[in-house]
Amino acid sequence: AQSVTQLGSHVSVSEGALVLLRCNYSSSVPPYLFWYVQYPNQGLQLLLKYTSAATLVKGINGFEAEFKKSETSFHLTKPSAHMSDAAEYFCAVSDRGRRALTFGSGTRLQVQP
Amino acid sequence: KAGVTQTPRYLIKTRGQQVTLSCSPISGHRSVSWYQQTPGQGLQFLFEYFSETQRNKGNFPGRFSGRQFSNSRSEMNVSTLELGDSALYLCASSSVDRGRDEQFFGPGTRLTVL
């Protein structure tokens, strides 16, 4: 069975600082990996996805993530945090060809002025 | 293109009642999935429908059911509501074209069971 672990339920950074949100997955076969963002009282918005092309994936709003098979990781980064980045972030995994997503528990990002 | 729409946005029900939630996918999307989001269990997959057929199902009791219509709109039903069914129910639609099958989520329906 697939699983996703997000280390750190809350992360706080200063505006302009590096954002690093951690995600590790467990899957018996190479999966598809996703990062979603959720703003209060809204649904989920896709930031980026990995589907076995380039291991470094660039997404929207300046975010990127690197797939590291040896570490079973897919950490999300952004060089410089903005106040508007404050939200909850979810890492998710799915088997290839299936649209059922398994989500991590989420990381709430706080950006301090 | 209009996004995924879900109705109603908010619902209050009492234990034992049943509820039906509706989801209209993005135009051209034929796959619709449903997820439950709660503070305790997080985001959990309920089921996926494609071409009016349930393709995948999560680990939820039979009280949770769904269906999809020929226009790809989907409904989910929860019967005999329990307090623990209080949650945000999210619908997601996707194309089934290879390489373009990421899921786009609606704003959700917040169900409160009293």
Coordinates of N, CA and C in Angstrom, one line a residue:
Chain A
A1 N 0.8 -1.2 0.0 CA 0.0 0.0 0.0 C 0.9 1.3 0.0
Q2 N 0.4 2.3 -0.6 CA 1.1 3.5 -0.7 C 0.9 4.3 0.6
S3 N 1.9 5.1 0.9 CA 1.8 6.0 2.0 C 2.6 7.3 1.8
V4 N 2.3 8.3 2.4 CA 3.0 9.6 2.3 C 3.2 10.2 3.7
T5 N 4.5 10.6 4.0 CA 4.8 11.2 5.2 C 5.3 12.6 5.0
Q6 N 4.6 13.5 5.7 CA 5.1 14.9 5.6 C 5.7 15.2 7.0
L7 N 7.0 15.6 7.0 CA 7.6 15.9 8.2 C 7.4 17.3 8.6
G8 N 6.8 17.5 9.8 CA 6.5 18.9 10.3 C 5.1 19.3 9.9
S9 N 4.2 19.3 10.9 CA 2.9 19.7 10.6 C 2.8 21.3 10.5
H10 N 3.7 22.0 11.1 CA 3.8 23.4 11.0 C 5.2 23.8 10.7
V11 N 5.3 24.7 9.7 CA 6.6 25.3 9.4 C 6.5 26.8 9.3
S12 N 7.4 27.5 10.0 CA 7.3 29.0 10.0 C 8.6 29.5 9.4
V13 N 8.5 30.4 8.5 CA 9.7 31.1 7.9 C 9.4 32.6 7.8
S14 N 10.5 33.3 7.6 CA 10.4 34.8 7.5 C 10.2 35.1 6.0
E15 N 9.6 36.2 5.7 CA 9.4 36.6 4.3 C 10.8 36.7 3.7
G16 N 10.9 36.2 2.5 CA 12.2 36.2 1.8 C 13.1 35.1 2.1
A17 N 12.8 34.2 3.1 CA 13.6 33.1 3.4 C 13.2 31.9 2.5
L18 N 14.1 30.9 2.5 CA 13.9 29.6 1.8 C 12.7 28.9 2.4
V19 N 11.9 28.3 1.6 CA 10.8 27.4 2.0 C 11.2 26.0 1.7
L20 N 11.2 25.1 2.7 CA 11.5 23.7 2.4 C 10.4 22.9 3.2
L21 N 9.6 22.2 2.4 CA 8.5 21.3 3.0 C 8.9 19.9 2.6
R22 N 8.9 19.0 3.6 CA 9.4 17.7 3.3 C 8.3 16.6 3.1
C23 N 8.6 15.7 2.1 CA 7.7 14.7 1.8 C 8.4 13.4 1.5
N24 N 8.1 12.3 2.1 CA 8.6 11.0 1.8 C 7.5 10.1 1.5
Y25 N 7.7 9.2 0.5 CA 6.6 8.3 0.1 C 7.1 6.9 0.2
S26 N 6.1 6.0 0.2 CA 6.3 4.6 0.2 C 5.4 4.0 -0.9
S27 N 6.1 3.4 -1.8 CA 5.3 2.8 -2.9 C 6.1 1.6 -3.5
S28 N 5.4 0.6 -3.9 CA 6.1 -0.6 -4.4 C 6.6 -0.4 -5.8
V29 N 6.0 0.5 -6.5 CA 6.4 0.8 -7.9 C 6.5 2.3 -8.0
P30 N 7.3 2.8 -9.0 CA 7.5 4.2 -9.2 C 6.1 4.9 -9.3
P31 N 5.9 5.8 -8.4 CA 4.5 6.5 -8.5 C 4.5 7.8 -9.2
Y32 N 3.3 8.3 -9.3 CA 3.2 9.7 -9.6 C 3.1 10.5 -8.3
L33 N 3.8 11.7 -8.2 CA 3.8 12.5 -7.0 C 3.3 13.9 -7.3
F34 N 2.6 14.4 -6.3 CA 2.0 15.7 -6.5 C 2.2 16.6 -5.2
W35 N 2.2 17.9 -5.4 CA 2.1 18.8 -4.3 C 0.8 19.7 -4.6
Y36 N 0.0 19.8 -3.6 CA -1.2 20.7 -3.7 C -1.1 21.7 -2.5
V37 N -1.8 22.9 -2.8 CA -1.9 23.9 -1.8 C -3.3 24.2 -1.5
Q38 N -3.7 24.4 -0.2 CA -5.0 24.7 0.2 C -5.1 26.0 1.0
Y39 N -5.8 27.0 0.5 CA -6.0 28.2 1.2 C -7.3 28.1 2.1
P40 N -7.4 28.8 3.1 CA -8.6 28.7 4.0 C -9.9 28.7 3.2
N41 N -10.8 27.8 3.5 CA -12.1 27.7 3.0 C -12.1 27.5 1.4
Q42 N -11.0 26.9 0.9 CA -11.0 26.6 -0.5 C -10.6 25.2 -0.7
G43 N -10.7 24.8 -2.0 CA -10.3 23.4 -2.3 C -8.8 23.4 -2.5
L44 N -8.3 22.3 -3.2 CA -6.9 22.1 -3.4 C -6.5 22.6 -4.8
Q45 N -5.3 23.3 -4.8 CA -4.8 23.7 -6.1 C -3.5 23.0 -6.3
L46 N -3.4 22.5 -7.5 CA -2.1 21.7 -7.9 C -1.0 22.7 -8.1
L47 N 0.1 22.4 -7.4 CA 1.3 23.2 -7.5 C 2.2 22.6 -8.6
L48 N 2.4 21.3 -8.5 CA 3.3 20.6 -9.5 C 3.1 19.1 -9.4
K49 N 3.6 18.4 -10.4 CA 3.5 17.0 -10.4 C 4.7 16.3 -11.0
Y50 N 5.0 15.1 -10.5 CA 6.1 14.3 -11.1 C 5.5 13.1 -11.7
T51 N 5.8 12.8 -13.0 CA 5.3 11.6 -13.6 C 6.4 10.9 -14.4
S52 N 7.6 11.0 -13.9 CA 8.8 10.3 -14.4 C 9.5 10.9 -15.6
A53 N 9.2 12.1 -15.9 CA 10.1 12.8 -16.8 C 11.3 13.4 -16.0
A54 N 11.5 14.7 -16.1 CA 12.6 15.3 -15.3 C 12.4 15.1 -13.8
T55 N 13.5 14.9 -13.1 CA 13.4 14.7 -11.7 C 13.2 16.0 -10.9
L56 N 13.6 17.1 -11.5 CA 13.4 18.4 -10.9 C 12.2 19.0 -11.6
V57 N 11.1 19.2 -10.9 CA 9.9 19.7 -11.4 C 9.6 21.1 -11.0
K58 N 9.3 21.9 -11.9 CA 8.9 23.3 -11.6 C 7.4 23.5 -11.6
G59 N 6.9 24.2 -10.7 CA 5.5 24.4 -10.6 C 5.1 25.9 -10.7
I60 N 3.9 26.1 -10.2 CA 3.4 27.5 -10.2 C 4.0 28.3 -9.0
N61 N 3.9 29.6 -9.1 CA 4.2 30.5 -7.9 C 5.7 30.3 -7.5
G62 N 6.6 29.9 -8.3 CA 8.0 29.8 -8.0 C 8.4 28.5 -7.2
F63 N 7.5 27.6 -7.0 CA 7.8 26.4 -6.3 C 8.4 25.3 -7.2
E64 N 9.2 24.5 -6.7 CA 9.8 23.4 -7.4 C 10.0 22.2 -6.4
A65 N 10.1 21.0 -7.0 CA 10.3 19.8 -6.1 C 11.3 18.9 -6.9
E66 N 12.0 18.1 -6.1 CA 13.0 17.2 -6.7 C 12.6 15.8 -6.3
F67 N 12.5 14.9 -7.3 CA 12.2 13.5 -7.0 C 13.5 12.8 -6.8
K68 N 13.7 12.2 -5.6 CA 14.9 11.4 -5.3 C 14.5 10.0 -5.0
K69 N 14.7 9.1 -6.0 CA 14.3 7.7 -5.8 C 15.0 7.1 -4.6
S70 N 16.3 7.3 -4.5 CA 17.2 6.7 -3.5 C 16.7 7.1 -2.1
E71 N 16.2 8.2 -2.0 CA 15.7 8.7 -0.7 C 14.2 8.6 -0.5
T72 N 13.5 8.2 -1.5 CA 12.0 8.1 -1.6 C 11.5 9.5 -1.1
S73 N 12.0 10.5 -1.7 CA 11.6 11.9 -1.2 C 11.1 12.7 -2.4
F74 N 10.3 13.7 -2.1 CA 9.8 14.6 -3.1 C 9.6 16.0 -2.3
H75 N 10.7 16.6 -1.9 CA 10.6 17.8 -1.1 C 10.2 19.0 -1.9
L76 N 9.4 19.9 -1.4 CA 9.0 21.1 -2.1 C 9.8 22.3 -1.6
T77 N 10.3 23.1 -2.5 CA 11.1 24.3 -2.1 C 10.7 25.5 -2.9
K78 N 11.0 26.6 -2.3 CA 10.8 27.9 -2.9 C 11.9 28.8 -2.4
P79 N 12.7 29.5 -3.3 CA 13.9 30.2 -2.8 C 13.5 31.4 -1.8
S80 N 12.4 32.0 -2.1 CA 12.1 33.2 -1.3 C 10.6 33.3 -1.0
A81 N 10.3 33.1 0.3 CA 8.9 33.1 0.7 C 8.2 34.4 0.6
H82 N 6.9 34.4 0.3 CA 6.1 35.6 0.2 C 4.9 35.4 1.1
M83 N 4.4 36.5 1.6 CA 3.3 36.4 2.6 C 2.1 35.6 2.0
S84 N 1.9 35.7 0.7 CA 0.8 35.0 0.1 C 1.0 33.5 0.0
D85 N 2.2 33.0 0.4 CA 2.5 31.6 0.4 C 1.9 30.9 1.7
A86 N 1.5 31.7 2.6 CA 0.9 31.1 3.9 C -0.4 30.3 3.5
A87 N -0.3 29.0 3.8 CA -1.4 28.1 3.4 C -1.0 26.7 4.0
E88 N -1.9 25.7 3.6 CA -1.5 24.4 4.0 C -1.1 23.6 2.7
Y89 N -0.1 22.8 2.8 CA 0.5 22.1 1.7 C 0.4 20.6 1.9
F90 N -0.1 20.0 0.8 CA -0.2 18.5 0.9 C 0.6 17.8 -0.2
C91 N 1.3 16.8 0.2 CA 2.0 16.0 -0.8 C 1.1 14.8 -1.0
A92 N 1.0 14.3 -2.2 CA 0.1 13.2 -2.6 C 0.8 12.2 -3.6
V93 N 0.4 11.0 -3.5 CA 1.0 9.9 -4.4 C -0.2 9.2 -5.0
S94 N 0.1 8.7 -6.3 CA -0.9 7.8 -6.9 C -0.1 6.8 -7.7
D95 N -0.7 5.6 -7.9 CA -0.2 4.6 -8.8 C -0.3 5.2 -10.2
R96 N 0.6 4.8 -11.1 CA 0.4 5.2 -12.5 C -0.8 4.6 -13.0
G97 N -1.6 5.4 -13.7 CA -2.8 5.0 -14.4 C -4.0 5.0 -13.4
R98 N -3.8 5.3 -12.2 CA -5.0 5.4 -11.3 C -5.1 6.9 -10.8
R99 N -6.3 7.3 -10.6 CA -6.5 8.7 -10.1 C -6.8 8.8 -8.7
A100 N -6.7 7.7 -7.9 CA -6.9 7.7 -6.5 C -5.7 8.3 -5.8
L101 N -5.8 9.4 -5.2 CA -4.6 10.0 -4.5 C -4.6 9.6 -3.1
T102 N -3.4 9.3 -2.6 CA -3.1 9.2 -1.2 C -2.4 10.4 -0.7
F103 N -2.9 11.1 0.3 CA -2.4 12.3 0.7 C -1.6 12.2 2.0
G104 N -0.6 13.0 2.2 CA 0.1 13.2 3.5 C -0.8 14.0 4.4
S105 N -0.4 14.2 5.6 CA -1.2 14.8 6.6 C -1.2 16.3 6.5
G106 N -0.3 16.9 5.7 CA -0.3 18.3 5.4 C 0.7 19.0 6.3
T107 N 1.2 20.1 5.8 CA 2.1 21.0 6.5 C 1.6 22.4 6.4
R108 N 1.3 23.1 7.5 CA 0.8 24.4 7.5 C 2.0 25.4 7.5
L109 N 2.1 26.2 6.4 CA 3.2 27.1 6.3 C 2.8 28.5 6.8
Q110 N 3.6 29.0 7.7 CA 3.4 30.4 8.2 C 4.5 31.3 7.7
V111 N 4.2 32.5 7.2 CA 5.2 33.4 6.8 C 5.2 34.6 7.6
Q112 N 6.3 34.8 8.3 CA 6.4 36.0 9.2 C 6.9 37.2 8.5
P113 N 6.4 38.4 8.7 CA 6.9 39.6 8.0 C 8.3 40.0 8.5
Chain B
K1 N -12.3 28.6 -19.0 CA -13.1 27.4 -18.6 C -13.5 27.5 -17.2
A2 N -14.8 27.2 -16.9 CA -15.2 27.2 -15.5 C -14.6 26.1 -14.8
G3 N -14.3 26.3 -13.5 CA -13.7 25.2 -12.7 C -14.8 24.2 -12.2
V4 N -14.3 23.4 -11.3 CA -15.2 22.4 -10.7 C -16.2 23.1 -9.8
T5 N -17.4 22.8 -9.9 CA -18.4 23.4 -9.0 C -19.1 22.4 -8.1
Q6 N -19.3 22.7 -6.9 CA -19.9 21.8 -5.9 C -21.1 22.5 -5.2
T7 N -22.2 21.8 -5.1 CA -23.3 22.4 -4.4 C -23.9 21.3 -3.5
P8 N -24.5 21.8 -2.4 CA -24.3 23.1 -1.8 C -22.9 23.3 -1.2
R9 N -22.6 24.5 -0.8 CA -21.3 24.7 -0.2 C -21.3 24.4 1.3
Y10 N -22.5 24.5 1.9 CA -22.6 24.2 3.3 C -23.9 23.5 3.6
L11 N -23.8 22.5 4.5 CA -25.0 21.7 4.8 C -25.0 21.4 6.3
I12 N -26.1 21.5 6.9 CA -26.3 21.0 8.3 C -27.4 19.9 8.4
K13 N -27.0 18.8 8.9 CA -27.9 17.7 9.0 C -27.9 17.1 10.4
T14 N -28.8 16.3 10.7 CA -28.8 15.6 12.0 C -28.5 14.1 11.8
R15 N -28.1 13.5 12.9 CA -27.8 12.1 12.9 C -29.0 11.3 12.3
G16 N -28.7 10.3 11.5 CA -29.7 9.4 11.0 C -30.3 9.9 9.6
Q17 N -30.1 11.1 9.3 CA -30.6 11.6 8.0 C -29.6 11.2 6.9
Q18 N -30.1 11.4 5.7 CA -29.2 11.2 4.5 C -28.9 12.5 3.8
V19 N -27.9 12.5 3.0 CA -27.5 13.8 2.3 C -27.0 13.4 0.9
T20 N -27.3 14.3 0.0 CA -26.7 14.2 -1.4 C -26.0 15.4 -1.7
L21 N -24.7 15.2 -2.2 CA -23.9 16.3 -2.6 C -23.7 16.2 -4.1
S22 N -23.5 17.4 -4.8 CA -23.4 17.4 -6.2 C -22.1 18.0 -6.7
C23 N -21.6 17.5 -7.8 CA -20.4 18.0 -8.4 C -20.5 18.1 -9.9
S24 N -20.1 19.3 -10.4 CA -20.1 19.4 -11.9 C -18.6 19.6 -12.3
P25 N -18.1 18.7 -13.1 CA -16.7 18.7 -13.5 C -16.4 19.8 -14.5
I26 N -15.1 20.1 -14.7 CA -14.7 21.0 -15.7 C -15.2 20.4 -17.1
S27 N -15.6 21.3 -18.0 CA -16.1 20.8 -19.3 C -15.1 20.0 -20.0
G28 N -15.5 18.8 -20.4 CA -14.6 17.9 -21.1 C -13.9 16.9 -20.2
H29 N -14.0 17.1 -18.9 CA -13.4 16.1 -18.0 C -14.5 15.0 -17.8
R30 N -14.0 13.7 -17.9 CA -14.9 12.6 -17.7 C -14.7 11.8 -16.5
S31 N -13.7 12.1 -15.7 CA -13.4 11.4 -14.5 C -13.7 12.3 -13.3
V32 N -14.5 11.8 -12.3 CA -14.8 12.6 -11.1 C -14.4 11.7 -9.9
S33 N -13.7 12.3 -9.0 CA -13.3 11.6 -7.8 C -13.8 12.4 -6.6
W34 N -14.0 11.7 -5.5 CA -14.5 12.3 -4.3 C -13.5 12.0 -3.1
Y35 N -13.4 13.1 -2.3 CA -12.5 12.9 -1.1 C -13.2 13.5 0.1
Q36 N -12.8 12.9 1.3 CA -13.3 13.4 2.5 C -12.1 14.1 3.3
Q37 N -12.3 15.2 3.8 CA -11.3 15.9 4.6 C -11.8 16.2 6.0
T38 N -11.1 15.6 7.0 CA -11.4 15.9 8.4 C -10.1 16.2 9.1
P39 N -10.2 16.9 10.2 CA -9.0 17.2 11.0 C -8.3 16.0 11.5
G40 N -9.1 15.0 11.9 CA -8.5 13.8 12.4 C -7.9 12.8 11.4
Q41 N -8.6 12.6 10.3 CA -8.1 11.6 9.3 C -7.5 12.2 8.1
G42 N -7.5 13.5 8.0 CA -7.0 14.2 6.8 C -7.8 14.0 5.6
L43 N -7.1 13.9 4.5 CA -7.7 13.8 3.2 C -7.8 12.3 2.8
Q44 N -8.9 11.8 2.5 CA -9.1 10.4 2.2 C -9.9 10.2 1.0
F45 N -9.5 9.3 0.1 CA -10.2 9.0 -1.1 C -11.4 8.2 -0.9
L46 N -12.5 8.7 -1.5 CA -13.8 7.9 -1.4 C -14.0 7.0 -2.6
F47 N -14.1 7.6 -3.7 CA -14.3 6.8 -4.9 C -14.1 7.7 -6.2
E48 N -14.0 7.0 -7.3 CA -13.8 7.7 -8.6 C -14.8 7.1 -9.6
Y49 N -15.4 8.0 -10.4 CA -16.3 7.6 -11.4 C -15.8 8.0 -12.8
F50 N -16.0 7.1 -13.7 CA -15.6 7.4 -15.1 C -16.6 6.7 -16.0
S51 N -17.1 7.5 -17.0 CA -18.1 6.9 -17.9 C -19.2 6.2 -17.1
E52 N -19.7 6.9 -16.1 CA -20.9 6.4 -15.3 C -20.6 5.1 -14.5
T53 N -19.3 4.8 -14.4 CA -19.0 3.5 -13.7 C -18.0 3.8 -12.6
Q54 N -18.2 3.2 -11.5 CA -17.2 3.4 -10.4 C -16.0 2.6 -10.7
R55 N -14.8 3.3 -10.8 CA -13.6 2.7 -11.2 C -12.7 2.3 -10.0
N56 N -12.7 3.1 -9.0 CA -11.9 2.9 -7.8 C -12.7 3.3 -6.6
K57 N -12.4 2.6 -5.5 CA -13.2 2.8 -4.2 C -12.2 2.8 -3.1
G58 N -12.4 3.8 -2.2 CA -11.6 3.8 -1.0 C -12.2 3.0 0.1
N59 N -11.6 3.1 1.3 CA -12.0 2.3 2.4 C -13.1 2.9 3.3
F60 N -14.3 3.1 2.7 CA -15.4 3.7 3.5 C -16.6 2.7 3.5
P61 N -17.4 2.8 4.5 CA -18.6 1.9 4.6 C -19.6 2.1 3.5
G62 N -20.4 1.2 3.3 CA -21.4 1.2 2.3 C -22.4 2.4 2.4
R63 N -22.4 3.0 3.5 CA -23.3 4.2 3.6 C -22.9 5.3 2.6
F64 N -21.7 5.3 2.2 CA -21.2 6.2 1.2 C -21.3 5.7 -0.2
S65 N -22.0 6.3 -1.0 CA -22.2 5.9 -2.4 C -22.2 7.0 -3.3
G66 N -22.1 6.7 -4.6 CA -22.1 7.8 -5.6 C -22.6 7.3 -6.9
R67 N -22.7 8.3 -7.8 CA -23.1 7.9 -9.1 C -22.6 9.0 -10.1
Q68 N -22.6 8.7 -11.3 CA -22.2 9.7 -12.3 C -23.2 9.6 -13.5
F69 N -23.5 10.8 -14.0 CA -24.5 10.9 -15.1 C -23.8 11.0 -16.4
S70 N -24.6 10.9 -17.5 CA -24.0 10.8 -18.8 C -23.3 12.1 -19.2
N71 N -23.7 13.2 -18.5 CA -23.0 14.5 -18.8 C -21.7 14.7 -17.8
S72 N -21.3 13.6 -17.2 CA -20.2 13.5 -16.3 C -20.4 14.2 -14.9
R73 N -21.5 14.8 -14.7 CA -21.8 15.3 -13.4 C -22.0 14.2 -12.4
S74 N -21.6 14.4 -11.2 CA -21.6 13.3 -10.2 C -22.3 13.7 -8.9
E75 N -22.8 12.8 -8.2 CA -23.4 13.0 -6.9 C -22.9 11.9 -6.0
M76 N -22.7 12.3 -4.7 CA -22.4 11.3 -3.7 C -23.5 11.4 -2.6
N77 N -23.8 10.3 -2.0 CA -24.8 10.2 -1.1 C -24.3 9.5 0.2
V78 N -24.7 10.1 1.3 CA -24.3 9.5 2.6 C -25.6 9.2 3.3
S79 N -25.9 7.9 3.7 CA -27.1 7.6 4.4 C -26.8 7.4 5.8
T80 N -27.8 7.5 6.6 CA -27.7 7.2 8.1 C -26.5 8.0 8.7
L81 N -26.6 9.3 8.6 CA -25.5 10.1 9.0 C -25.0 9.9 10.4
E82 N -23.7 9.9 10.6 CA -23.1 9.9 11.9 C -22.4 11.1 12.2
L83 N -22.1 11.4 13.5 CA -21.4 12.6 13.8 C -20.1 12.7 13.2
G84 N -19.4 11.5 13.0 CA -18.1 11.5 12.4 C -18.1 11.7 10.9
D85 N -19.3 11.9 10.3 CA -19.3 12.2 8.9 C -19.2 13.7 8.6
S86 N -19.1 14.5 9.7 CA -18.9 15.9 9.6 C -17.5 16.1 8.9
A87 N -17.5 16.8 7.8 CA -16.2 16.9 7.1 C -16.4 17.9 5.9
L88 N -15.3 18.2 5.3 CA -15.3 18.9 4.0 C -15.2 17.8 2.9
Y89 N -16.2 17.8 2.0 CA -16.2 16.8 0.9 C -15.8 17.5 -0.3
L90 N -14.7 17.0 -0.9 CA -14.1 17.6 -2.1 C -14.3 16.7 -3.3
C91 N -14.6 17.4 -4.4 CA -14.8 16.7 -5.6 C -13.6 17.1 -6.5
A92 N -13.1 16.2 -7.3 CA -12.0 16.6 -8.3 C -12.4 16.0 -9.6
S93 N -12.1 16.7 -10.7 CA -12.3 16.2 -12.0 C -11.0 16.1 -12.7
S94 N -10.9 15.2 -13.7 CA -9.7 15.1 -14.5 C -10.0 14.6 -15.9
S95 N -9.2 15.0 -16.8 CA -9.2 14.4 -18.1 C -8.6 13.0 -18.0
V96 N -8.9 12.2 -18.9 CA -8.3 10.8 -18.9 C -7.2 10.7 -19.9
D97 N -6.8 11.8 -20.6 CA -5.8 11.8 -21.6 C -4.4 11.6 -20.9
R98 N -3.6 10.7 -21.4 CA -2.3 10.5 -20.8 C -1.5 11.8 -20.7
G99 N -0.9 12.0 -19.6 CA -0.1 13.2 -19.4 C -0.9 14.5 -19.0
R100 N -2.2 14.3 -19.1 CA -3.1 15.5 -18.7 C -4.1 15.1 -17.7
D101 N -3.8 14.1 -16.9 CA -4.8 13.5 -16.0 C -4.7 14.0 -14.6
E102 N -4.1 15.2 -14.4 CA -4.1 15.7 -13.0 C -5.5 16.1 -12.6
Q103 N -5.7 16.1 -11.3 CA -7.0 16.3 -10.7 C -7.2 17.8 -10.3
F104 N -8.3 18.4 -10.7 CA -8.6 19.7 -10.4 C -9.8 19.7 -9.4
F105 N -9.6 20.4 -8.2 CA -10.5 20.3 -7.1 C -11.5 21.4 -7.1
G106 N -12.7 21.1 -6.6 CA -13.7 22.1 -6.4 C -13.5 22.7 -5.0
P107 N -14.3 23.7 -4.6 CA -14.2 24.3 -3.3 C -14.7 23.5 -2.1
G108 N -15.4 22.4 -2.4 CA -15.9 21.5 -1.4 C -17.3 21.9 -0.8
T109 N -17.9 20.9 -0.2 CA -19.1 21.0 0.5 C -18.8 20.7 2.0
R110 N -19.1 21.7 2.8 CA -18.8 21.4 4.3 C -20.1 20.9 4.9
L111 N -20.0 19.7 5.3 CA -21.2 19.0 6.0 C -21.0 19.0 7.5
T112 N -22.0 19.5 8.2 CA -22.0 19.4 9.6 C -23.1 18.5 10.1
V113 N -22.8 17.5 10.9 CA -23.8 16.6 11.4 C -24.0 16.8 12.9
L114 N -25.2 17.1 13.2 CA -25.5 17.5 14.7 C -26.2 16.3 15.3

